[in-house]
Short mmCIF file of C-alpha atoms in Angstrom, two decimals:
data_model
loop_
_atom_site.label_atom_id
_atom_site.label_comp_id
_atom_site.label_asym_id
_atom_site.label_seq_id
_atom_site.Cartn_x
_atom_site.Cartn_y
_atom_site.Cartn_z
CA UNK A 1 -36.17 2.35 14.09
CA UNK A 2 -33.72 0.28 12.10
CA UNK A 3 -32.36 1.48 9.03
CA UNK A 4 -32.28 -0.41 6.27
CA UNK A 5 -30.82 -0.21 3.19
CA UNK A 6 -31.65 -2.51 0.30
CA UNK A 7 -33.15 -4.92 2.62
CA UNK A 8 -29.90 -4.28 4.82
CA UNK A 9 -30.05 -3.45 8.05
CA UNK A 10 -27.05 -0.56 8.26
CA UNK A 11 -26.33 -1.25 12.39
CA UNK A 12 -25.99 -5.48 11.50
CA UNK A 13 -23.68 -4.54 8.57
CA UNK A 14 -21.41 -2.88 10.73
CA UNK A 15 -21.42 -4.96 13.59
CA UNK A 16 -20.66 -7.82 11.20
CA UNK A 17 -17.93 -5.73 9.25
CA UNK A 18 -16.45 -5.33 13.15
CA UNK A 19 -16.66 -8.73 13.62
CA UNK A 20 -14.73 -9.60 10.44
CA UNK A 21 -11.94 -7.47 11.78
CA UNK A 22 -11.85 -8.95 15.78
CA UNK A 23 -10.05 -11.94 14.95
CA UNK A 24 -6.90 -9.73 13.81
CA UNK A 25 -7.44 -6.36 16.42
CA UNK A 26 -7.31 -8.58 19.40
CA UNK A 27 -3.89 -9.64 19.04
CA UNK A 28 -0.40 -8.87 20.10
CA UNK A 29 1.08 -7.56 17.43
CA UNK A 30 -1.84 -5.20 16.06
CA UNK A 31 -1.93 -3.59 20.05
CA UNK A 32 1.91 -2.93 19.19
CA UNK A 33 1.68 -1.44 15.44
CA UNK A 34 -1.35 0.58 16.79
CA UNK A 35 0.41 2.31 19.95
CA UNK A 36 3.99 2.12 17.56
CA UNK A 37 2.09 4.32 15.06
CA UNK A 38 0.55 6.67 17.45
CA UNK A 39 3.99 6.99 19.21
CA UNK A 40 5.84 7.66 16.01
CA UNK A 41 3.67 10.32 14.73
CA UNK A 42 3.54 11.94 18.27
CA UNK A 43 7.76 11.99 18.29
CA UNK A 44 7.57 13.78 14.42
CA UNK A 45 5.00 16.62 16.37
CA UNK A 46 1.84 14.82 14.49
CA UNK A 47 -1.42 14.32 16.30
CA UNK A 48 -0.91 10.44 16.28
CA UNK A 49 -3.99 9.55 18.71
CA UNK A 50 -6.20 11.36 16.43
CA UNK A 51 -4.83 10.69 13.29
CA UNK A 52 -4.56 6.88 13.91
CA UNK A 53 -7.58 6.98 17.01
CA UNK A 54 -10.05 7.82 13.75
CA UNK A 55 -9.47 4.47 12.16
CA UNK A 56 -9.03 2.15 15.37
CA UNK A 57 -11.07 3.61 17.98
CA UNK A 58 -14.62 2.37 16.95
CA UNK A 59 -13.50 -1.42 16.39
CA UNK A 60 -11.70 -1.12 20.22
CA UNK A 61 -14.34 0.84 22.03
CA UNK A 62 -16.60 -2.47 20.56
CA UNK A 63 -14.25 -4.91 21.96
CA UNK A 64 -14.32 -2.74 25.25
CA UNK A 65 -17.93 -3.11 25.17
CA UNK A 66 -18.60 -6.21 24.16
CA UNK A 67 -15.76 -7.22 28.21
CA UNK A 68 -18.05 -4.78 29.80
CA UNK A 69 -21.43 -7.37 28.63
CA UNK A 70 -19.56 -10.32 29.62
CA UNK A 71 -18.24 -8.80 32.76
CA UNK A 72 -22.10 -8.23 33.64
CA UNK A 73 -23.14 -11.13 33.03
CA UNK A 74 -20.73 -13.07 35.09
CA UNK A 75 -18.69 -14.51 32.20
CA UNK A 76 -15.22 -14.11 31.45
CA UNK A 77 -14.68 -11.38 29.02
CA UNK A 78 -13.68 -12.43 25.45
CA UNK A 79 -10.89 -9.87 24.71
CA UNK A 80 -7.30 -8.66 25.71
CA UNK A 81 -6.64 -5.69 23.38
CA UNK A 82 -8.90 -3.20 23.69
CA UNK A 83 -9.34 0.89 24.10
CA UNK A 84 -8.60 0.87 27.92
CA UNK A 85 -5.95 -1.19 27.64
CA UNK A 86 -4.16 1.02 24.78
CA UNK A 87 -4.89 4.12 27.24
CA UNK A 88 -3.20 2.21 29.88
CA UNK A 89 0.03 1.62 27.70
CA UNK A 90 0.81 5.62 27.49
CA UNK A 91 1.62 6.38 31.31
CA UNK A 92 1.70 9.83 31.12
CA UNK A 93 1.00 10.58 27.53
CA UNK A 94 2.30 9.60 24.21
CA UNK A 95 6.45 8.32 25.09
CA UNK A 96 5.17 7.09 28.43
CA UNK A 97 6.20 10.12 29.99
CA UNK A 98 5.29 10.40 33.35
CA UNK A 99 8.60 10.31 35.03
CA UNK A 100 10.20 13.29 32.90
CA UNK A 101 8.33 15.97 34.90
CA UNK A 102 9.43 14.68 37.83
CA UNK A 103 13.16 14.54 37.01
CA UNK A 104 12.60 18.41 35.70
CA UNK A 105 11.92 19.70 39.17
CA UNK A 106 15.48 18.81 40.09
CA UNK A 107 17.07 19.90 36.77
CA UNK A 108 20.11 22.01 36.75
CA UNK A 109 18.63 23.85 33.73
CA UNK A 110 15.99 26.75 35.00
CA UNK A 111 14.08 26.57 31.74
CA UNK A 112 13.25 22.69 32.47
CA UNK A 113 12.30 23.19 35.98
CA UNK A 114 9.58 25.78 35.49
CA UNK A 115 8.26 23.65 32.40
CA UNK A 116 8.53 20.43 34.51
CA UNK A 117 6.72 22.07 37.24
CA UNK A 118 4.29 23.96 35.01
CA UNK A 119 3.71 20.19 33.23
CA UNK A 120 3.18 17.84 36.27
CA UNK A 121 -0.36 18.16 36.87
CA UNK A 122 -0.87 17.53 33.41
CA UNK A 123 1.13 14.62 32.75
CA UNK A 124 -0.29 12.68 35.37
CA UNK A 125 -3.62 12.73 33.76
CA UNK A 126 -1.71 11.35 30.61
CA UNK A 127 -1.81 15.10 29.20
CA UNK A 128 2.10 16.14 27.91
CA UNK A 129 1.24 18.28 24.62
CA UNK A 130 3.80 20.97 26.71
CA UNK A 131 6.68 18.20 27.23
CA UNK A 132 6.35 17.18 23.45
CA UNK A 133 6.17 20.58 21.88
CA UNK A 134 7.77 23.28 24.45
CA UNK A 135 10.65 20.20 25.44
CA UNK A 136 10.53 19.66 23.08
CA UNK A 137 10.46 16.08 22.47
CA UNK A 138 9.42 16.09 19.09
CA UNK A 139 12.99 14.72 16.78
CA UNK A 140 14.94 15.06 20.21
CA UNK A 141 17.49 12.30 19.42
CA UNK A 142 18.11 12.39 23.46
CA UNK A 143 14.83 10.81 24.46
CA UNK A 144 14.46 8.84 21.09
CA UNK A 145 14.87 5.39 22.71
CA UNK A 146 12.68 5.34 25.94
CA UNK A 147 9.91 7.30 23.96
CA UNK A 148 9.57 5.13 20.72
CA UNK A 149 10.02 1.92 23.00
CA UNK A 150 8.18 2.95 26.50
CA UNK A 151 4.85 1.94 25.51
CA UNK A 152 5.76 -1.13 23.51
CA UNK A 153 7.50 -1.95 26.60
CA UNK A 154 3.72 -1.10 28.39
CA UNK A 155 1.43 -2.25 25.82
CA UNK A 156 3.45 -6.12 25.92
CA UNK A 157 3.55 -6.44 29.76
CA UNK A 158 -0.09 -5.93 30.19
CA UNK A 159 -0.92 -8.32 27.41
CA UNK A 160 0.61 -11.04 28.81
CA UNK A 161 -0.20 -9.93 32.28
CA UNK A 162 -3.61 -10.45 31.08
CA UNK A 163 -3.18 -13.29 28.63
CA UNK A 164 -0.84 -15.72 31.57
CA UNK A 165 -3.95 -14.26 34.05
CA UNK A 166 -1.98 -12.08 36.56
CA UNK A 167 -4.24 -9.18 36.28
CA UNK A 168 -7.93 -9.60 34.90
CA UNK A 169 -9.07 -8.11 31.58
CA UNK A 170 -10.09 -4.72 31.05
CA UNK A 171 -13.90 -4.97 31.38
CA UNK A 172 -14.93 -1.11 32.07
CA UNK A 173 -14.61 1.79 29.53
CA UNK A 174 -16.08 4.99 29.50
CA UNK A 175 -14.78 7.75 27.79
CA UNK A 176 -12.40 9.51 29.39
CA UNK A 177 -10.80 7.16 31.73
CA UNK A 178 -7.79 7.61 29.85
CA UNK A 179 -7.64 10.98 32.07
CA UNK A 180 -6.69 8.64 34.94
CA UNK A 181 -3.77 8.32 36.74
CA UNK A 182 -1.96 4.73 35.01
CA UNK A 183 -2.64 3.02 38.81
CA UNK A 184 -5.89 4.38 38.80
CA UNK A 185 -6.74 3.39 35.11
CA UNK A 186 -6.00 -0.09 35.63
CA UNK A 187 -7.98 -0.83 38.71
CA UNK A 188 -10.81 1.02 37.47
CA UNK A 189 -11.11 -0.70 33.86
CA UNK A 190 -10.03 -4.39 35.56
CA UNK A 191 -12.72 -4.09 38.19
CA UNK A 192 -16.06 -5.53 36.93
CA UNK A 193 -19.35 -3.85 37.32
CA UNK A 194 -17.07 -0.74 38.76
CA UNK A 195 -19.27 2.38 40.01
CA UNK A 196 -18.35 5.89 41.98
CA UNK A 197 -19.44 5.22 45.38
CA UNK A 198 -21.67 8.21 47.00
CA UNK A 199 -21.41 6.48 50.72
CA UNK A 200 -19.09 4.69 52.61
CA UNK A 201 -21.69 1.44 52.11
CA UNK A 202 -20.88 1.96 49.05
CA UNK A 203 -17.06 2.75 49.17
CA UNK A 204 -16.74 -0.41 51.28
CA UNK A 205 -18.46 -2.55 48.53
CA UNK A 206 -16.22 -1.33 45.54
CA UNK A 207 -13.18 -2.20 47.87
CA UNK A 208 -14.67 -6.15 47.93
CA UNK A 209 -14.86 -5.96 44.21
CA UNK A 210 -11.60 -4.52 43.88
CA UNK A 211 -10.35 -7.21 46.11
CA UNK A 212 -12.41 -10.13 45.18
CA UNK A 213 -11.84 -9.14 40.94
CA UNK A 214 -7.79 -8.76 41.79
CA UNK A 215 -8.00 -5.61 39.94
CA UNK A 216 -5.86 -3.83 42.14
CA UNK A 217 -2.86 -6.54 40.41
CA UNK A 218 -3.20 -3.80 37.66
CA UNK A 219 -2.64 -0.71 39.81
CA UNK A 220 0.52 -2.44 40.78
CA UNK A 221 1.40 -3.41 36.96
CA UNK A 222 1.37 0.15 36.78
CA UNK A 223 3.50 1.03 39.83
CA UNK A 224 6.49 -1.42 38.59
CA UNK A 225 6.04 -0.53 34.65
CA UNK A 226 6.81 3.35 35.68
CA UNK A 227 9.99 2.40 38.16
CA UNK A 228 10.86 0.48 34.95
CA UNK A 229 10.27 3.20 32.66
CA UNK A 230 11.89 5.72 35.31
CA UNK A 231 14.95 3.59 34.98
CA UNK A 232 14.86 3.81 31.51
CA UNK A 233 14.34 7.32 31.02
CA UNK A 234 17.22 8.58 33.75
CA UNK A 235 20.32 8.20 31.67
CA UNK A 236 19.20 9.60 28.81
CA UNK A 237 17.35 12.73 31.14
CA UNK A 238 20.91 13.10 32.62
CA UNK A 239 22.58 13.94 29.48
CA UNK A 240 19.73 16.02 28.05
CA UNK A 241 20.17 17.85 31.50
CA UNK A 242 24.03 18.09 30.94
CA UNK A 243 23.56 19.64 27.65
CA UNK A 244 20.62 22.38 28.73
CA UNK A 245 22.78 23.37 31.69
CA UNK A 246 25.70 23.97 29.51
CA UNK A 247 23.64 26.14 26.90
CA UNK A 248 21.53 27.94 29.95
CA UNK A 249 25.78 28.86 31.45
CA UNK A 250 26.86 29.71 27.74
CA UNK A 251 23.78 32.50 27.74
CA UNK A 252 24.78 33.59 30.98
CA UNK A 253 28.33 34.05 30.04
CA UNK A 254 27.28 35.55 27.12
CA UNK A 255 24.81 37.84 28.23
CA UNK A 256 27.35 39.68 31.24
CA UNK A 257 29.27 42.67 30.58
CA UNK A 258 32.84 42.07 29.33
#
């Protein structure tokens, strides 16, 4: 039953106070202060999905929805900026991460290869709690650039990916497909009416609608954002390396019997 409230019905009052508050979500620069806020707060060693994800995340997840009803109905969904598509913008985590635990398995530094290769597995499910804190990446002046800019860099490519029709919009959410790989993400929230096929009928029709939606435009978004962001990140990895390699010698030299 409905619940009303002075003769107002409590579910219409909050779609409506959503609705008042569309018209400024779906936009460029909101997508950017929200994923610049939750970036920031991540680099100072704050929570910043949760802290910022309690006031955002109900108006998105509605925008989200309201694709996925367009998207089933055969009409062109009505919004850019929504939940999947902020999920999408952190490859690998908060900083857009993904590359660093890559780099770590070849670092000169022992310490950053057994954390890279203890983190990998983690990071590409967007999951790098043990890059920012046991890095640590939190105030590391090194990385300060690539992780405070990475997923503006994201978060604006896929906008107007979407916005100059490249890549479709984001028309399926459920919670938890920010656990997917960035490719994976992409074609999975771009691909209308998307399902887990249980046959290889079934396989072979999610392929046409991959195919036939263009969704799999956004698994290669992905692809070139993180050889971008892998450019990016390599010079200032380098000299993060240099410096952990000197300190991990100094111990050493330290440490032996004079």
């Amino acid at each position: 039953a409905m619940i009303r409230l002075s003769g107002l019905e409590i579910h219409q009052a909050i779609r409506v106070w959503i609705g008042v508050h569309i018209s400024t979500t779906d936009t460029l620069s909101a997508a950017l202060l929200v994923i610049g806020s939750m970036n920031f707060l991540w680099f100072c060693g704050l929570q910043g999905s949760a802290i910022i994800g309690s006031f955002i995340t109900g108006v998105y997840a509605q925008l989200a929805y309201d694709n996925m009803q367009a998207a089933a109905m055969g009409q062109i969904p009505p919004h850019i900026v929504t939940l999947p598509l902020l999920n999408f913008a952190f490859v690998g985590g908060a900083g857009a991460t993904l590359i660093l635990p890559f780099f770590m398995l070849f670092s000169k530094s022992k310490r950053l290869r057994i954390l890279g290769t203890a983190s990998l597995p983690v990071v590409i499910v967007n999951v790098n709690e043990s890059l920012i804190y046991l890095m640590p990446l939190v105030f590391n002046t090194y990385f300060a650039i690539p992780f405070l800019l990475g997923p503006l860099f994201t978060t604006a490519t896929t906008y107007y990916a979407i916005r100059w029709g490249w890549i479709p919009h984001f028309c399926y959410y459920i919670p938890g497909i920010y656990y997917l790989p960035s490719p994976v993400l992409g074609i999975v929230g771009t691909t209308p009416r998307f399902f887990f096929p249980h046959s290889v009928h079934g396989l072979h029709h999610l392929v046409e609608l991959i195919h036939e939606s263009g969704s799999w435009k956004t698994g290669l978004l992905a692809l070139v954002q993180i050889f971008i962001l892998t450019l990016a990140y390599y010079p200032f990895y380098k000299a993060y390396d240099r410096k952990e390699a000197a300190l991990q010698e100094s111990c050493l030299d330290k440490s032996l019997p004079t």
